[in-house]
Amino acid sequence: MRFEFFIAARYLRAKRRQAIVGVITTISVIGVAAGVASLIIALAITNGMRRDLQERLVGSTAHVDLMRVAGDGIRDWQPLLQRLRSLPHVTAAAPGLYGQVLISRGARSGGGLIKGIVPKDERTIGNLLQAVNDGSSEELSAPLSSDPAGQQALPPIVVGKNLAETLGAKVGDTVLVTSPQGELTPLGLVPRYQRFRLVGIFSSGFYQYDSSYAFLRLTDAQRLFSEPDLISVISFKVDDLYHADTIGRAIEAAAGKGFQTTNWMEQNRELFRALKLEQVVTFIVLALIVCVAALNILIALTMMVMEKTRDIAVLMSFGVRAEQVRRIFLLQGLLISVIGTVLGLIVGYGLSWAGGHYQFIKLDAAVYSIDYLPFAPRVVDALIVAGVSLGVSLIATLYPSASAARVLPAEALRYE
């Protein structure tokens, strides 16, 4: 193959009698490089979106949630929690009481999802309390103190960054939490409300949580909802999050009749399915750029065969076989593809690294759930993209190389 490769490389870099052939060859290289770089960047973005969303979802929430089928909450939950904590593959468990409320400060208000927690248990199944960057969540664990007048201090609350901005609240402010689960009076159902002191604001970077989540101590939430010794869910962390469904079924069986589990994959199935579909569609659309570049390779090689017809005839008259002539032009098209592919990989991975490192493309968190465009280039994507690029380009060389092999020396040299 050294002879064929030598001739192919010489033809590729030789000066052209027709400048248009050299221009089309350059365009072919640029086209392949642009297609490969676009594919690498697009796949890096979709992989980054999937990775960041998964990490934030899994890090912020439990892997498995156990609830009552009837939805009336779990009573006498302490023995059940202790028993399920010791199950195989369960690494942590925490009780929680959820409830929709209205949180207000002065004339500003916003809907929120309150979660009553036991702080030391909650920190083992999620990292939202660790994401407090203004104030501290430690006061959720401290007993209530009294002021100098002997009155009990307001109970603490921790809210998300966007919810705090909606309320115009800062650490130390007092907020009013109103529960729709009120008390029946002669005047009708009166909502229950209680004042809380804002002790911490967390920022997870995930809009769904930052705009609506708030944490109370479990006893304070039970008092607000008038549900003593009741929880709505027991949340679990497991040792293999990709087998959360199987482990969830084991937890459900151990809990007994009347319980059901959900896991993070079920709760976010549509989101990850949409991301996967987007990745496939993006790959197909951008692969068309490589196909266009392959057409340029076909045109460039066809014009080169026409330009080199006399040279081919001379080579064949010296004993070069048709198979060798075919390989010369196959290698020439492959060289164009390899140069373009390597350049595209360098540009694609360079831009992906810069985008992931500097995070210079910002997003609207309210729309995309994350506040910047993530990039996560993978080696396997480079192999797939390079394989597609080289394969399509190789197909484009079949016709011109076959045409070159069919040149008849006597006919080509008849009028020379």
Tab-separated table of N, CA and C in Angstrom, residues 127-216:
chain	number	residue	atom	x	y	z
A	127	ASN	N	-29.218	16.845	49.164
A	127	ASN	CA	-28.201	17.860	49.453
A	127	ASN	C	-28.725	19.284	49.395
A	128	LEU	N	-30.061	19.470	49.416
A	128	LEU	CA	-30.593	20.827	49.366
A	128	LEU	C	-30.225	21.627	50.609
A	129	LEU	N	-30.206	20.983	51.775
A	129	LEU	CA	-29.825	21.699	52.990
A	129	LEU	C	-28.350	22.088	52.964
A	130	GLN	N	-27.525	21.289	52.258
A	130	GLN	CA	-26.112	21.631	52.128
A	130	GLN	C	-25.887	22.747	51.119
A	131	ALA	N	-26.935	23.070	50.326
A	131	ALA	CA	-26.807	24.110	49.303
A	131	ALA	C	-27.192	25.489	49.839
A	132	VAL	N	-27.375	25.610	51.156
A	132	VAL	CA	-27.702	26.911	51.742
A	132	VAL	C	-26.470	27.814	51.666
A	133	ASN	N	-26.585	28.914	50.936
A	133	ASN	CA	-25.444	29.829	50.780
A	133	ASN	C	-25.707	31.203	51.398
A	134	ASP	N	-26.850	31.355	52.026
A	134	ASP	CA	-27.179	32.589	52.743
A	134	ASP	C	-27.885	32.187	54.029
A	135	GLY	N	-27.274	32.472	55.155
A	135	GLY	CA	-27.809	31.989	56.415
A	135	GLY	C	-27.310	30.590	56.711
A	136	SER	N	-28.091	29.805	57.437
A	136	SER	CA	-27.674	28.455	57.821
A	136	SER	C	-28.897	27.587	58.062
A	137	SER	N	-28.761	26.318	57.719
A	137	SER	CA	-29.837	25.358	57.994
A	137	SER	C	-29.684	24.709	59.361
A	138	GLU	N	-28.612	25.055	60.084
A	138	GLU	CA	-28.369	24.419	61.382
A	138	GLU	C	-29.453	24.770	62.393
A	139	GLU	N	-30.101	25.918	62.222
A	139	GLU	CA	-31.136	26.302	63.183
A	139	GLU	C	-32.352	25.391	63.113
A	140	LEU	N	-32.497	24.642	62.014
A	140	LEU	CA	-33.584	23.661	61.955
A	140	LEU	C	-33.367	22.537	62.964
A	141	SER	N	-32.101	22.326	63.322
A	141	SER	CA	-31.774	21.249	64.261
A	141	SER	C	-31.746	21.734	65.702
A	142	ALA	N	-31.693	23.044	65.906
A	142	ALA	CA	-31.560	23.588	67.261
A	142	ALA	C	-32.931	23.703	67.919
A	143	PRO	N	-33.016	23.526	69.250
A	143	PRO	CA	-34.292	23.714	69.951
A	143	PRO	C	-34.675	25.187	69.953
A	144	LEU	N	-35.973	25.442	70.033
A	144	LEU	CA	-36.441	26.825	70.039
A	144	LEU	C	-36.001	27.525	71.312
A	145	SER	N	-35.567	28.758	71.152
A	145	SER	CA	-35.164	29.564	72.301
A	145	SER	C	-36.252	30.588	72.608
A	146	SER	N	-36.088	31.303	73.686
A	146	SER	CA	-37.051	32.325	74.085
A	146	SER	C	-36.375	33.685	74.061
A	147	ASP	N	-37.172	34.732	73.807
A	147	ASP	CA	-36.622	36.077	73.826
A	147	ASP	C	-36.556	36.586	75.262
A	148	PRO	N	-35.953	37.751	75.517
A	148	PRO	CA	-35.827	38.263	76.887
A	148	PRO	C	-37.161	38.399	77.605
A	149	ALA	N	-38.263	38.600	76.900
A	149	ALA	CA	-39.566	38.731	77.545
A	149	ALA	C	-40.170	37.382	77.907
A	150	GLY	N	-39.466	36.306	77.572
A	150	GLY	CA	-39.954	34.973	77.911
A	150	GLY	C	-40.834	34.356	76.858
A	151	GLN	N	-41.064	35.061	75.731
A	151	GLN	CA	-41.882	34.504	74.662
A	151	GLN	C	-41.029	33.608	73.761
A	152	GLN	N	-41.651	32.548	73.310
A	152	GLN	CA	-40.923	31.598	72.463
A	152	GLN	C	-40.633	32.227	71.103
A	153	ALA	N	-39.398	32.022	70.610
A	153	ALA	CA	-39.000	32.585	69.316
A	153	ALA	C	-39.778	31.915	68.189
A	154	LEU	N	-39.831	32.602	67.056
A	154	LEU	CA	-40.519	32.045	65.892
A	154	LEU	C	-39.771	30.817	65.375
A	155	PRO	N	-40.504	29.793	64.915
A	155	PRO	CA	-39.834	28.605	64.365
A	155	PRO	C	-39.109	28.946	63.065
A	156	PRO	N	-38.047	28.207	62.734
A	156	PRO	CA	-37.241	28.531	61.549
A	156	PRO	C	-37.812	27.939	60.264
A	157	ILE	N	-37.440	28.551	59.145
A	157	ILE	CA	-37.802	28.055	57.820
A	157	ILE	C	-36.653	28.329	56.873
A	158	VAL	N	-36.419	27.416	55.923
A	158	VAL	CA	-35.407	27.568	54.871
A	158	VAL	C	-36.124	27.501	53.533
A	159	VAL	N	-35.870	28.464	52.645
A	159	VAL	CA	-36.559	28.507	51.354
A	159	VAL	C	-35.534	28.583	50.220
A	160	GLY	N	-36.022	28.347	48.992
A	160	GLY	CA	-35.173	28.432	47.803
A	160	GLY	C	-34.884	29.863	47.404
A	161	LYS	N	-33.820	30.036	46.642
A	161	LYS	CA	-33.361	31.370	46.243
A	161	LYS	C	-34.420	32.132	45.453
A	162	ASN	N	-35.024	31.498	44.449
A	162	ASN	CA	-36.009	32.187	43.618
A	162	ASN	C	-37.285	32.501	44.390
A	163	LEU	N	-37.663	31.617	45.306
A	163	LEU	CA	-38.833	31.885	46.140
A	163	LEU	C	-38.570	33.076	47.056
A	164	ALA	N	-37.352	33.153	47.609
A	164	ALA	CA	-36.997	34.298	48.453
A	164	ALA	C	-37.033	35.595	47.652
A	165	GLU	N	-36.574	35.555	46.401
A	165	GLU	CA	-36.624	36.752	45.558
A	165	GLU	C	-38.058	37.147	45.249
A	166	THR	N	-38.929	36.151	45.039
A	166	THR	CA	-40.342	36.442	44.798
A	166	THR	C	-40.966	37.149	45.996
A	167	LEU	N	-40.585	36.716	47.193
A	167	LEU	CA	-41.121	37.303	48.426
A	167	LEU	C	-40.413	38.605	48.799
A	168	GLY	N	-39.245	38.844	48.229
A	168	GLY	CA	-38.443	39.990	48.648
A	168	GLY	C	-37.933	39.825	50.065
A	169	ALA	N	-37.641	38.574	50.435
A	169	ALA	CA	-37.259	38.262	51.814
A	169	ALA	C	-35.763	38.009	51.921
A	170	LYS	N	-35.204	38.363	53.075
A	170	LYS	CA	-33.803	38.108	53.394
A	170	LYS	C	-33.729	37.319	54.690
A	171	VAL	N	-32.553	36.762	54.958
A	171	VAL	CA	-32.347	36.007	56.191
A	171	VAL	C	-32.631	36.914	57.389
A	172	GLY	N	-33.423	36.406	58.318
A	172	GLY	CA	-33.819	37.178	59.495
A	172	GLY	C	-35.206	37.760	59.395
A	173	ASP	N	-35.781	37.797	58.166
A	173	ASP	CA	-37.127	38.339	57.997
A	173	ASP	C	-38.173	37.341	58.496
A	174	THR	N	-39.357	37.859	58.759
A	174	THR	CA	-40.484	37.024	59.170
A	174	THR	C	-41.411	36.824	57.979
A	175	VAL	N	-41.801	35.578	57.746
A	175	VAL	CA	-42.729	35.265	56.659
A	175	VAL	C	-43.954	34.577	57.250
A	176	LEU	N	-45.058	34.724	56.565
A	176	LEU	CA	-46.310	34.124	57.003
A	176	LEU	C	-46.625	32.941	56.106
A	177	VAL	N	-46.816	31.764	56.701
A	177	VAL	CA	-47.137	30.546	55.961
A	177	VAL	C	-48.592	30.192	56.230
A	178	THR	N	-49.381	30.115	55.149
A	178	THR	CA	-50.815	29.839	55.269
A	178	THR	C	-51.116	28.482	54.650
A	179	SER	N	-51.765	27.632	55.441
A	179	SER	CA	-52.101	26.285	54.983
A	179	SER	C	-53.571	26.218	54.605
A	180	PRO	N	-53.917	25.604	53.472
A	180	PRO	CA	-55.335	25.470	53.117
A	180	PRO	C	-56.073	24.489	54.022
A	181	GLN	N	-55.345	23.668	54.764
A	181	GLN	CA	-55.968	22.723	55.697
A	181	GLN	C	-56.281	23.478	56.987
A	182	GLY	N	-57.430	24.143	57.009
A	182	GLY	CA	-57.760	25.029	58.102
A	182	GLY	C	-58.638	24.394	59.165
A	183	GLU	N	-59.226	25.253	59.981
A	183	GLU	CA	-60.085	24.829	61.070
A	183	GLU	C	-61.533	25.200	60.754
A	184	LEU	N	-62.450	24.309	61.110
A	184	LEU	CA	-63.868	24.539	60.879
A	184	LEU	C	-64.423	25.392	62.014
A	185	THR	N	-64.994	26.552	61.682
A	185	THR	CA	-65.563	27.482	62.650
A	185	THR	C	-66.998	27.797	62.253
A	186	PRO	N	-67.737	28.473	63.140
A	186	PRO	CA	-69.111	28.872	62.755
A	186	PRO	C	-69.149	29.716	61.492
A	187	LEU	N	-68.041	30.368	61.150
A	187	LEU	CA	-67.975	31.191	59.933
A	187	LEU	C	-67.497	30.407	58.716
A	188	GLY	N	-67.274	29.110	58.900
A	188	GLY	CA	-66.791	28.289	57.804
A	188	GLY	C	-65.361	27.819	58.046
A	189	LEU	N	-64.726	27.335	56.990
A	189	LEU	CA	-63.359	26.834	57.087
A	189	LEU	C	-62.378	27.997	57.047
A	190	VAL	N	-61.620	28.148	58.115
A	190	VAL	CA	-60.639	29.219	58.218
A	190	VAL	C	-59.246	28.626	58.044
A	191	PRO	N	-58.482	29.086	57.047
A	191	PRO	CA	-57.129	28.533	56.848
A	191	PRO	C	-56.252	28.751	58.074
A	192	ARG	N	-55.367	27.820	58.315
A	192	ARG	CA	-54.406	27.959	59.408
A	192	ARG	C	-53.190	28.725	58.896
A	193	TYR	N	-52.609	29.530	59.735
A	193	TYR	CA	-51.420	30.277	59.353
A	193	TYR	C	-50.490	30.375	60.550
A	194	GLN	N	-49.226	30.538	60.251
A	194	GLN	CA	-48.223	30.646	61.296
A	194	GLN	C	-47.051	31.462	60.758
A	195	ARG	N	-46.440	32.234	61.647
A	195	ARG	CA	-45.279	33.037	61.256
A	195	ARG	C	-43.997	32.242	61.496
A	196	PHE	N	-43.057	32.409	60.582
A	196	PHE	CA	-41.771	31.730	60.672
A	196	PHE	C	-40.657	32.751	60.453
A	197	ARG	N	-39.508	32.439	60.976
A	197	ARG	CA	-38.321	33.280	60.779
A	197	ARG	C	-37.433	32.645	59.712
A	198	LEU	N	-37.117	33.394	58.667
A	198	LEU	CA	-36.282	32.883	57.575
A	198	LEU	C	-34.830	32.801	58.057
A	199	VAL	N	-34.306	31.575	58.144
A	199	VAL	CA	-32.948	31.383	58.667
A	199	VAL	C	-31.956	30.984	57.583
A	200	GLY	N	-32.433	30.574	56.411
A	200	GLY	CA	-31.506	30.147	55.367
A	200	GLY	C	-32.150	30.175	53.991
A	201	ILE	N	-31.334	30.430	52.975
A	201	ILE	CA	-31.779	30.424	51.576
A	201	ILE	C	-30.834	29.514	50.800
A	202	PHE	N	-31.391	28.487	50.166
A	202	PHE	CA	-30.552	27.556	49.409
A	202	PHE	C	-30.645	27.842	47.914
A	203	SER	N	-29.595	27.468	47.208
A	203	SER	CA	-29.538	27.632	45.754
A	203	SER	C	-28.977	26.345	45.161
A	204	SER	N	-29.860	25.528	44.621
A	204	SER	CA	-29.448	24.253	44.043
A	204	SER	C	-29.077	24.381	42.575
A	205	GLY	N	-29.462	25.510	41.932
A	205	GLY	CA	-29.259	25.649	40.496
A	205	GLY	C	-30.343	24.971	39.685
A	206	PHE	N	-31.315	24.350	40.373
A	206	PHE	CA	-32.419	23.655	39.705
A	206	PHE	C	-33.687	24.446	39.999
A	207	TYR	N	-34.249	25.065	38.982
A	207	TYR	CA	-35.318	26.046	39.178
A	207	TYR	C	-36.530	25.453	39.896
A	208	GLN	N	-36.861	24.217	39.605
A	208	GLN	CA	-38.028	23.593	40.215
A	208	GLN	C	-37.961	23.636	41.732
A	209	TYR	N	-36.759	23.438	42.282
A	209	TYR	CA	-36.601	23.458	43.735
A	209	TYR	C	-36.417	24.877	44.261
A	210	ASP	N	-35.590	25.662	43.575
A	210	ASP	CA	-35.282	27.007	44.079
A	210	ASP	C	-36.488	27.929	44.066
A	211	SER	N	-37.487	27.635	43.240
A	211	SER	CA	-38.633	28.538	43.119
A	211	SER	C	-39.829	28.126	43.967
A	212	SER	N	-39.801	26.933	44.562
A	212	SER	CA	-41.017	26.495	45.257
A	212	SER	C	-40.776	25.737	46.565
A	213	TYR	N	-39.575	25.227	46.814
A	213	TYR	CA	-39.349	24.382	47.984
A	213	TYR	C	-39.063	25.218	49.228
A	214	ALA	N	-39.548	24.717	50.362
A	214	ALA	CA	-39.247	25.299	51.671
A	214	ALA	C	-39.200	24.171	52.688
A	215	PHE	N	-38.320	24.296	53.677
A	215	PHE	CA	-38.135	23.256	54.691
A	215	PHE	C	-38.505	23.785	56.079
A	216	LEU	N	-39.274	22.978	56.802
A	216	LEU	CA	-39.586	23.201	58.205
A	216	LEU	C	-39.154	21.984	59.001
